[in-house]
Amino acid sequence: MKSILEKLGIAGENYGASTGTQWIKNTGEGSIAVHSPVNGKMIASVHKAGASDYDAVVAKASEAFKVWRMVPAPRRGEIVRQIGDKLREFKEPLGTLVSYEMGKSLQEGLGEVQEMIDICDFAVGQSRQLYGFTMHSERPNHRMYDQYHPLGVVGIISAFNFPVAVWAWNAMISAVCGNTNIWKPSPKVPLTAIACQHIMTSVLEANDVPEGVFGLIIGDNNSVGERMLNDPNVPLVSFTGSIAVGRHVAATVAKRFGKYILELGGNNAIILTPEADLKMAVPAIVFGAVGTAGQRCTTTRRLIIHEDIYDKVKESLVKAYGTLRIGSPLDEKNHVGPLTDTHAVRLFEEALAAAQKSGGKLLLGGEKLSGEGYESGCYVRPAIVEAENDFQIVQDETFAPILYLIRYSGGVENAIALQNGVRQGLSSAIFTRNMQEAETFLSHAGSDCGIANVNIGTSGAEIGGAFGGEKETGGGRESGSDAWKAYMRRQTNTINYGRELPLAQGIKFEI
């Protein structure tokens, strides 16, 4: 690990604020000691940034915006392309650090960096497709069209579970749109963010990118986070995190008439009808439930099973869970790594206790693991619980590997009602070979989630589609499709190329 840290520019002590290629060397705000959930060992420390550091980063970003917005979008895309190439060069060490610092499997860590590379490729193409539309005017010799302009400084607040990919989803699209960007990563995983800043440095310097296009700020919520939310110089804040904090973000930013993108909780369900292909479904369910140790916003948390196949599915899942290998995520033979910290373990244990108190039946798992290889205290055995959809703990989202089995009877409409019967609306899936069931699930009367899949699981969205959800998931969209529009302001233009001044709606005004 020492050589990987050196390759990524991670020292024993690191600074927590950067304007792009320059670091603000403030050591007076305290520091974060970063420990790995893999083995409990300290990786490095980070000097936290304070309010004055934040102000300096924003000032530099605001100054850079005046230059960056006038750089042709395809040229901005070319710089993002080069960043993608640098990420390819550093994919293995960065992916390994993601795994070691956050706790997800090495394959998932490498996959997260691949998402960054993919979004860079997507953004390059997007830089030539920032389309507006032309409309016909009701007035003679007039032309109407709309166009999109960059917003300014975009604040990106990312969560611990995807320490680098979510930033890239936002920053690379935002950058080709002409915005400058300030990243506040989770203080649980600051080292991967610092590594990304180092990886970009040579690209920014070689292309004379204005200092401030890609800024970084690592600090406390009060001195940095709240300052960003209340800052009129940051017209858009993209926040990924809990519903409770997202509520505060929305209210605070809206109060100053700012814009926000919210990617909040997911209480995702898979429906299994009697027409499901269980050979396809079971691996998707297990990966969706235990991948990233249940710490994805798209993790499968509820499994809604028709009563005719319930016992067969339960038996298959118990057998599959029995084969899971739990241990260091750096060992590719293991399926499940640690939770991100001991606080997450405590929430896991409390959720299982609440489920059983409500009448749920623990089928297997649920214990905290100890002994050799589990010294960090962050390893647990994924749990399966028979439950009812209306249990309060089932209605809530627990960021841990707990899968609730819920029985339904009757038609697929009853299963859809159960799936939709929670406050969150991120990802959803159905396994069926029945076209009518699949199309009903995708219809206006079907899933109310932002993502609805047929014969694949809830987890593992591709970057080409817009990512996000409805209800308490926040309603935001990031990544592909036309999500780029959220990072721009829309303007309608009308041009009179005639010699008279006819008014719309036939209004006559003569002087």
Coordinates of C-alpha atoms in Angstrom, one line a residue:
M1 CA 0.0 0.0 0.0
K2 CA 2.9 2.3 0.7
S3 CA 4.0 2.3 -3.0
I4 CA 0.4 2.9 -4.1
L5 CA 0.1 5.9 -1.8
E6 CA 3.4 7.3 -3.1
K7 CA 2.3 6.8 -6.7
L8 CA -0.9 8.8 -6.0
G9 CA 0.9 11.6 -4.2
I10 CA -0.5 10.8 -0.7
A11 CA 1.9 11.7 2.0
G12 CA 1.7 11.0 5.7
E13 CA 0.2 14.5 6.2
N14 CA -1.8 16.1 3.5
Y15 CA -3.5 19.5 2.9
G16 CA -7.2 19.8 2.6
A17 CA -7.7 22.7 0.2
S18 CA -6.7 23.1 -3.4
T19 CA -7.6 25.5 -6.2
G20 CA -6.5 23.0 -8.9
T21 CA -2.8 22.6 -9.0
Q22 CA -2.0 24.8 -6.0
W23 CA -2.6 23.7 -2.4
I24 CA -3.5 26.0 0.5
K25 CA -1.1 25.0 3.3
N26 CA -3.3 25.7 6.4
T27 CA -2.5 23.5 9.4
G28 CA -4.6 25.5 12.0
E29 CA -8.0 23.8 11.7
G30 CA -7.2 20.4 13.1
S31 CA -6.8 17.2 11.1
I32 CA -8.5 14.0 10.1
A33 CA -6.8 10.7 10.9
V34 CA -7.9 8.3 8.1
H35 CA -8.1 4.7 9.1
S36 CA -8.9 1.8 6.8
P37 CA -11.9 -0.3 7.6
V38 CA -10.0 -3.3 6.0
N39 CA -7.6 -3.7 8.9
G40 CA -8.1 -0.6 11.2
K41 CA -4.7 0.8 10.4
M42 CA -4.1 4.5 9.9
I43 CA -3.5 5.4 6.3
A44 CA -2.6 9.1 6.5
S45 CA -3.9 12.4 7.9
V46 CA -5.4 15.4 6.3
H47 CA -5.2 19.0 7.6
K48 CA -8.8 20.3 7.5
A49 CA -9.6 23.5 5.6
G50 CA -11.4 26.3 7.3
A51 CA -13.7 29.2 6.3
S52 CA -10.9 31.4 4.9
D53 CA -9.7 28.5 2.8
Y54 CA -13.1 28.0 1.4
D55 CA -13.4 31.6 0.6
A56 CA -10.1 31.5 -1.2
V57 CA -11.1 28.4 -3.3
V58 CA -14.4 30.0 -4.2
A59 CA -12.8 33.3 -5.2
K60 CA -10.4 31.5 -7.5
A61 CA -13.2 29.4 -9.0
S62 CA -15.3 32.6 -9.6
E63 CA -12.3 34.2 -11.3
A64 CA -11.6 31.2 -13.4
F65 CA -15.2 31.0 -14.5
K66 CA -14.9 34.3 -16.4
V67 CA -12.2 32.6 -18.6
W68 CA -13.4 29.0 -18.7
R69 CA -17.0 29.9 -19.9
M70 CA -15.5 31.4 -23.0
V71 CA -13.3 28.4 -23.9
P72 CA -15.1 26.6 -26.8
A73 CA -17.0 23.6 -25.4
P74 CA -15.2 21.1 -27.6
R75 CA -11.9 22.4 -26.3
R76 CA -13.2 21.9 -22.7
G77 CA -14.1 18.4 -23.8
E78 CA -10.6 17.8 -25.0
I79 CA -9.2 18.6 -21.6
V80 CA -11.7 16.2 -20.0
R81 CA -10.6 13.6 -22.5
Q82 CA -7.1 14.0 -21.2
I83 CA -8.2 13.7 -17.6
G84 CA -9.9 10.4 -18.6
D85 CA -6.6 9.2 -20.1
K86 CA -4.8 10.0 -16.9
L87 CA -7.4 8.1 -14.9
R88 CA -6.8 5.1 -17.2
E89 CA -3.1 5.4 -16.3
F90 CA -3.8 5.5 -12.6
K91 CA -6.8 3.1 -12.6
E92 CA -5.2 0.3 -10.6
P93 CA -3.6 2.4 -7.8
L94 CA -6.7 4.7 -7.5
G95 CA -9.1 1.7 -7.5
T96 CA -7.0 0.0 -4.9
L97 CA -7.1 3.1 -2.7
V98 CA -10.9 3.3 -3.1
S99 CA -11.1 -0.2 -1.8
Y100 CA -8.7 0.2 1.0
E101 CA -10.0 3.6 2.3
M102 CA -13.7 2.9 1.8
G103 CA -13.9 -0.9 2.2
K104 CA -15.6 -2.0 -1.1
S105 CA -14.2 -4.9 -3.0
L106 CA -11.2 -4.4 -5.2
Q107 CA -13.3 -5.2 -8.3
E108 CA -15.8 -2.6 -7.3
G109 CA -13.0 -0.1 -6.6
L110 CA -11.6 -0.6 -10.0
G111 CA -15.1 -0.4 -11.4
E112 CA -15.7 2.9 -9.8
V113 CA -12.6 4.3 -11.5
Q114 CA -13.9 2.8 -14.7
E115 CA -17.1 4.8 -14.2
M116 CA -15.0 8.0 -14.0
I117 CA -13.2 7.1 -17.2
D118 CA -16.6 6.3 -18.9
I119 CA -18.1 9.6 -17.8
C120 CA -15.1 11.5 -19.2
D121 CA -15.6 9.7 -22.5
F122 CA -19.3 10.6 -22.4
A123 CA -18.6 14.2 -21.5
V124 CA -16.2 14.6 -24.5
G125 CA -19.1 13.7 -26.8
Q126 CA -21.5 15.9 -24.8
S127 CA -19.2 18.9 -25.3
R128 CA -20.3 18.9 -29.0
Q129 CA -24.0 18.3 -28.2
L130 CA -25.1 21.2 -25.9
Y131 CA -28.1 21.6 -28.1
G132 CA -30.8 24.2 -28.0
F133 CA -34.0 24.3 -30.1
T134 CA -35.4 26.6 -32.8
M135 CA -39.0 27.6 -32.7
H136 CA -41.2 29.3 -35.3
S137 CA -42.3 32.9 -34.4
E138 CA -45.8 34.1 -34.8
R139 CA -44.3 37.4 -36.0
P140 CA -43.0 37.9 -39.5
N141 CA -39.2 38.2 -40.0
H142 CA -38.5 36.9 -36.5
R143 CA -36.5 34.0 -35.4
M144 CA -36.7 32.3 -32.0
Y145 CA -34.5 29.8 -30.4
D146 CA -33.3 28.7 -27.0
Q147 CA -29.8 28.1 -25.8
Y148 CA -27.9 27.0 -22.7
H149 CA -25.3 29.0 -20.7
P150 CA -23.0 27.8 -17.9
L151 CA -24.1 28.7 -14.4
G152 CA -20.9 29.6 -12.7
V153 CA -19.4 27.8 -9.7
V154 CA -20.8 24.3 -9.0
G155 CA -20.5 22.8 -5.5
I156 CA -20.2 19.0 -5.3
I157 CA -20.7 17.3 -2.0
S158 CA -20.1 13.6 -2.3
A159 CA -20.7 10.6 0.0
F160 CA -18.3 8.0 1.4
N161 CA -19.8 5.0 -0.5
F162 CA -18.7 6.2 -4.0
P163 CA -15.8 8.4 -3.0
V164 CA -14.7 9.4 -6.5
A165 CA -17.3 8.3 -9.2
V166 CA -20.1 10.7 -8.0
W167 CA -17.7 13.6 -8.2
A168 CA -16.7 12.7 -11.8
W169 CA -20.4 12.3 -12.8
N170 CA -20.9 15.9 -11.8
A171 CA -17.6 17.6 -12.4
M172 CA -16.8 16.3 -15.9
I173 CA -20.3 17.1 -17.3
S174 CA -20.3 20.4 -15.4
A175 CA -16.9 21.3 -16.8
V176 CA -17.7 20.7 -20.4
C177 CA -20.8 22.9 -19.8
G178 CA -18.4 25.7 -18.9
N179 CA -18.7 25.7 -15.1
T180 CA -16.0 25.7 -12.5
N181 CA -16.3 23.1 -9.7
I182 CA -15.6 22.8 -6.0
W183 CA -15.6 19.4 -4.5
K184 CA -16.3 18.7 -0.8
P185 CA -15.8 14.9 -0.3
S186 CA -16.9 13.0 2.7
P187 CA -14.5 13.4 5.5
K188 CA -14.6 9.6 5.9
V189 CA -12.7 9.2 2.5
P190 CA -10.7 12.3 1.8
L191 CA -7.5 10.6 0.5
T192 CA -9.1 9.4 -2.7
A193 CA -10.2 12.9 -3.4
I194 CA -6.7 14.2 -2.8
A195 CA -5.4 11.5 -5.2
C196 CA -7.8 12.7 -7.9
Q197 CA -6.5 16.2 -7.5
H198 CA -2.9 15.0 -8.0
I199 CA -3.9 12.9 -11.0
M200 CA -5.4 15.9 -12.8
T201 CA -2.5 18.2 -12.1
S202 CA -0.3 17.5 -15.2
V203 CA -3.4 17.8 -17.5
L204 CA -4.4 21.1 -16.0
E205 CA -0.8 22.5 -16.2
A206 CA -0.2 21.2 -19.8
N207 CA -3.3 22.9 -21.1
D208 CA -3.0 26.1 -19.1
V209 CA -6.4 25.5 -17.5
P210 CA -7.3 28.5 -15.3
E211 CA -6.5 27.8 -11.7
G212 CA -9.9 27.3 -10.0
V213 CA -11.7 25.1 -12.6
F214 CA -11.4 22.0 -10.3
G215 CA -11.2 23.0 -6.7
L216 CA -11.1 20.8 -3.6
I217 CA -12.1 21.6 0.0
I218 CA -12.0 19.1 2.9
G219 CA -13.4 20.4 6.2
D220 CA -16.1 20.4 8.8
N221 CA -19.7 20.9 7.9
N222 CA -20.1 24.1 9.9
S223 CA -17.0 25.9 8.5
V224 CA -17.1 24.6 5.0
G225 CA -20.4 22.7 4.2
E226 CA -22.8 25.3 5.6
R227 CA -20.7 28.1 4.0
M228 CA -21.2 26.4 0.6
L229 CA -24.9 25.9 1.1
N230 CA -25.4 29.6 2.0
D231 CA -23.0 31.0 -0.6
P232 CA -24.7 33.1 -3.4
N233 CA -21.5 32.7 -5.4
V234 CA -22.3 29.0 -5.8
P235 CA -25.5 28.9 -7.9
L236 CA -25.7 25.1 -7.9
V237 CA -25.0 22.5 -5.2
S238 CA -25.1 18.8 -6.0
F239 CA -25.4 16.8 -2.9
T240 CA -25.3 13.0 -2.4
G241 CA -26.1 11.7 1.0
S242 CA -28.8 11.0 3.5
I243 CA -32.4 12.1 3.2
A244 CA -32.2 14.1 6.5
V245 CA -29.2 16.1 5.4
G246 CA -30.7 16.4 1.9
R247 CA -33.7 18.1 3.4
H248 CA -31.5 20.6 5.0
V249 CA -29.5 21.2 1.8
A250 CA -32.7 21.8 -0.2
A251 CA -34.2 24.2 2.2
T252 CA -30.9 26.2 2.7
V253 CA -30.1 26.5 -1.0
A254 CA -33.7 27.2 -2.0
K255 CA -33.9 30.0 0.5
R256 CA -31.3 31.9 -1.5
F257 CA -33.0 30.8 -4.8
G258 CA -30.1 28.6 -5.7
K259 CA -30.4 25.3 -7.6
Y260 CA -29.6 21.9 -6.3
I261 CA -29.3 18.3 -7.4
L262 CA -30.2 15.8 -4.7
E263 CA -29.2 12.1 -4.7
L264 CA -30.5 10.8 -1.5
G265 CA -31.8 7.5 0.0
G266 CA -32.9 4.4 -1.8
N267 CA -35.1 1.6 -0.4
N268 CA -34.9 -0.5 -3.5
A269 CA -37.0 -3.6 -4.2
I270 CA -36.9 -6.5 -6.6
I271 CA -40.2 -8.1 -7.5
L272 CA -40.1 -11.9 -8.3
T273 CA -43.3 -13.1 -10.0
P274 CA -44.1 -16.8 -10.7
E275 CA -42.7 -16.1 -14.2
A276 CA -39.3 -15.2 -12.9
D277 CA -36.1 -17.0 -14.2
L278 CA -34.6 -17.7 -10.8
K279 CA -31.2 -18.8 -12.3
M280 CA -30.9 -15.1 -13.5
A281 CA -32.6 -13.6 -10.5
V282 CA -30.7 -15.1 -7.5
P283 CA -27.2 -13.9 -8.5
A284 CA -28.6 -10.4 -9.2
I285 CA -30.3 -10.4 -5.8
V286 CA -27.2 -11.5 -3.9
F287 CA -24.9 -9.0 -5.6
G288 CA -27.5 -6.2 -5.2
A289 CA -27.9 -7.0 -1.5
V290 CA -24.3 -7.6 -0.4
G291 CA -22.2 -5.7 -3.0
T292 CA -20.3 -2.8 -1.3
A293 CA -21.5 -4.5 1.9
G294 CA -25.0 -3.1 1.3
Q295 CA -23.7 0.5 1.2
R296 CA -24.9 1.5 -2.2
C297 CA -27.8 3.8 -2.7
T298 CA -29.1 1.3 -5.2
T299 CA -28.6 -1.7 -2.9
T300 CA -31.4 -4.3 -3.0
R301 CA -33.1 -3.9 0.4
R302 CA -36.5 -5.5 -0.2
L303 CA -37.3 -8.7 -2.1
I304 CA -41.0 -8.9 -3.0
I305 CA -41.8 -12.6 -3.8
H306 CA -45.0 -14.2 -5.0
E307 CA -46.3 -16.8 -2.5
D308 CA -46.1 -19.6 -5.1
I309 CA -42.3 -19.4 -5.3
Y310 CA -41.6 -17.9 -1.9
D311 CA -40.2 -21.0 -0.2
K312 CA -38.1 -22.0 -3.2
V313 CA -36.6 -18.5 -3.4
K314 CA -35.9 -18.4 0.4
E315 CA -34.2 -21.8 0.2
S316 CA -32.0 -20.6 -2.8
L317 CA -31.0 -17.4 -1.1
V318 CA -30.1 -19.1 2.2
K319 CA -27.9 -21.5 0.3
A320 CA -26.3 -18.7 -1.8
Y321 CA -25.6 -16.6 1.3
G322 CA -23.9 -19.7 2.9
T323 CA -21.2 -19.5 0.2
L324 CA -20.3 -15.9 0.7
R325 CA -16.7 -15.3 1.6
I326 CA -16.2 -12.3 3.9
G327 CA -12.8 -10.7 4.4
S328 CA -10.4 -8.2 3.0
P329 CA -11.8 -6.5 -0.1
L330 CA -8.3 -6.5 -1.5
D331 CA -8.5 -10.3 -1.8
E332 CA -10.5 -10.8 -5.0
K333 CA -11.6 -14.3 -3.7
N334 CA -13.8 -12.5 -1.1
H335 CA -17.4 -11.4 -1.9
V336 CA -18.0 -9.1 1.0
G337 CA -15.7 -6.6 2.6
P338 CA -16.2 -4.4 5.7
L339 CA -18.7 -1.7 6.5
T340 CA -17.1 1.7 6.3
D341 CA -16.7 2.2 10.1
T342 CA -17.9 0.9 13.5
H343 CA -20.8 3.4 13.5
A344 CA -22.2 1.6 10.4
V345 CA -21.9 -1.7 12.3
R346 CA -23.9 -0.3 15.2
L347 CA -26.7 0.8 12.8
F348 CA -26.7 -2.7 11.2
E349 CA -27.1 -4.3 14.6
E350 CA -29.8 -1.8 15.7
A351 CA -31.8 -2.3 12.5
L352 CA -31.8 -6.1 12.9
A353 CA -33.0 -5.7 16.5
A354 CA -35.8 -3.4 15.4
A355 CA -36.9 -5.8 12.7
Q356 CA -37.1 -8.7 15.1
K357 CA -38.9 -6.6 17.7
S358 CA -41.5 -5.7 15.0
G359 CA -42.1 -9.4 14.3
G360 CA -39.5 -10.1 11.7
K361 CA -37.6 -13.5 11.5
L362 CA -33.9 -13.5 11.1
L363 CA -33.1 -16.4 8.8
L364 CA -29.3 -16.1 8.8
G365 CA -26.4 -13.7 9.4
G366 CA -26.5 -10.5 11.4
E367 CA -23.4 -11.2 13.6
K368 CA -20.4 -9.0 13.9
L369 CA -17.2 -10.9 13.0
S370 CA -14.1 -10.9 15.1
G371 CA -10.8 -12.7 15.1
E372 CA -8.0 -12.9 12.6
G373 CA -8.6 -10.7 9.6
Y374 CA -11.5 -8.9 11.3
E375 CA -9.4 -6.7 13.6
S376 CA -11.0 -3.4 12.4
G377 CA -14.3 -4.3 14.0
C378 CA -16.1 -3.4 10.7
Y379 CA -17.0 -6.8 9.4
V380 CA -20.5 -8.4 9.6
R381 CA -22.3 -11.3 8.2
P382 CA -25.0 -10.2 5.7
A383 CA -28.5 -10.9 7.0
I384 CA -31.7 -12.1 5.5
V385 CA -34.9 -11.3 7.4
E386 CA -38.5 -12.3 6.8
A387 CA -40.5 -9.1 7.2
E388 CA -43.6 -7.1 6.4
N389 CA -43.4 -4.0 4.2
D390 CA -45.1 -1.8 6.8
F391 CA -42.5 -2.4 9.5
Q392 CA -41.0 1.0 10.3
I393 CA -37.5 -0.4 10.0
V394 CA -38.3 -1.7 6.5
Q395 CA -39.8 1.7 5.5
D396 CA -36.5 3.3 6.5
E397 CA -33.2 2.8 4.7
T398 CA -30.4 1.1 6.6
F399 CA -27.0 1.4 4.8
A400 CA -26.0 -2.2 5.5
P401 CA -26.3 -5.7 4.1
I402 CA -29.8 -6.5 5.3
L403 CA -32.3 -8.1 2.8
Y404 CA -35.9 -8.2 3.8
L405 CA -38.1 -11.0 2.2
I406 CA -41.7 -9.9 1.7
R407 CA -44.4 -12.2 0.5
Y408 CA -47.2 -11.1 -1.9
S409 CA -50.2 -12.8 -3.4
G410 CA -52.4 -12.1 -6.4
G411 CA -51.3 -10.2 -9.5
V412 CA -48.3 -8.1 -10.2
E413 CA -50.2 -5.0 -9.4
N414 CA -50.1 -6.0 -5.7
A415 CA -46.4 -6.4 -5.8
I416 CA -46.0 -3.0 -7.5
A417 CA -48.1 -1.4 -4.7
L418 CA -45.7 -2.9 -2.1
Q419 CA -42.7 -1.7 -4.0
N420 CA -44.0 1.8 -4.3
G421 CA -45.2 1.8 -0.7
V422 CA -42.1 3.5 0.7
R423 CA -41.0 7.1 0.8
Q424 CA -37.9 6.6 -1.3
G425 CA -37.9 6.1 -5.1
L426 CA -34.5 5.4 -6.5
S427 CA -34.1 2.0 -8.1
S428 CA -36.5 -0.9 -8.8
A429 CA -36.5 -4.1 -10.7
I430 CA -38.8 -7.0 -11.7
F431 CA -37.8 -10.5 -12.8
T432 CA -40.4 -12.0 -15.2
R433 CA -40.7 -13.7 -18.5
N434 CA -44.2 -12.4 -18.9
M435 CA -44.4 -9.4 -21.2
Q436 CA -47.6 -8.1 -19.7
E437 CA -46.1 -8.1 -16.2
A438 CA -42.9 -6.4 -17.5
E439 CA -44.8 -3.7 -19.4
T440 CA -47.2 -3.1 -16.5
F441 CA -44.1 -2.6 -14.3
L442 CA -42.8 0.0 -16.7
S443 CA -46.2 1.7 -17.3
H444 CA -47.7 4.9 -15.8
A445 CA -49.2 2.5 -13.2
G446 CA -45.9 0.8 -12.5
S447 CA -42.8 1.6 -10.6
D448 CA -42.6 5.1 -9.3
C449 CA -38.8 5.1 -9.1
G450 CA -36.3 7.0 -11.2
I451 CA -34.7 3.7 -12.3
A452 CA -36.9 0.7 -13.3
N453 CA -35.2 -2.5 -14.6
V454 CA -36.5 -5.7 -16.1
N455 CA -34.6 -8.9 -15.6
I456 CA -31.6 -7.2 -14.1
G457 CA -31.0 -6.1 -10.5
T458 CA -31.4 -2.7 -8.8
S459 CA -27.6 -2.0 -8.6
G460 CA -25.0 -1.2 -11.2
A461 CA -26.5 1.6 -13.4
E462 CA -24.7 2.5 -16.6
I463 CA -23.4 6.1 -17.0
G464 CA -25.2 6.6 -20.3
G465 CA -28.6 6.9 -18.5
A466 CA -29.6 9.7 -16.2
F467 CA -29.2 8.6 -12.6
G468 CA -31.5 9.6 -9.8
G469 CA -34.8 9.0 -8.2
E470 CA -38.2 10.4 -7.0
K471 CA -39.9 11.2 -3.8
E472 CA -37.5 11.4 -0.8
T473 CA -34.6 10.3 -3.1
G474 CA -34.7 14.0 -4.1
G475 CA -35.6 14.1 -7.8
G476 CA -32.2 15.0 -9.1
R477 CA -30.5 13.5 -12.1
E478 CA -26.8 13.1 -12.8
S479 CA -24.5 11.4 -15.4
G480 CA -26.0 10.6 -18.8
S481 CA -29.0 11.3 -21.1
D482 CA -29.8 15.0 -20.8
A483 CA -28.7 15.5 -17.2
W484 CA -26.2 18.1 -18.5
K485 CA -29.1 20.6 -18.6
A486 CA -29.1 20.8 -14.8
Y487 CA -25.7 22.4 -14.9
M488 CA -26.8 25.2 -17.2
R489 CA -29.2 28.1 -17.4
R490 CA -31.7 28.2 -20.2
Q491 CA -32.3 31.3 -22.3
T492 CA -34.9 32.1 -24.9
N493 CA -33.8 34.4 -27.7
T494 CA -35.9 36.3 -30.3
I495 CA -34.3 38.1 -33.2
N496 CA -36.1 40.6 -35.4
Y497 CA -34.4 40.8 -38.7
G498 CA -37.2 42.9 -40.4
R499 CA -37.8 46.6 -40.6
E500 CA -41.0 46.7 -38.6
L501 CA -41.9 46.0 -34.9
P502 CA -44.9 43.7 -34.8
L503 CA -45.9 42.8 -31.2
A504 CA -46.8 39.3 -30.1
Q505 CA -50.5 38.4 -29.5
G506 CA -51.4 41.0 -32.1
I507 CA -51.1 43.9 -29.7
K508 CA -51.1 47.4 -31.3
F509 CA -49.1 50.1 -29.7
E510 CA -48.5 53.3 -31.7
I511 CA -46.8 56.6 -30.7

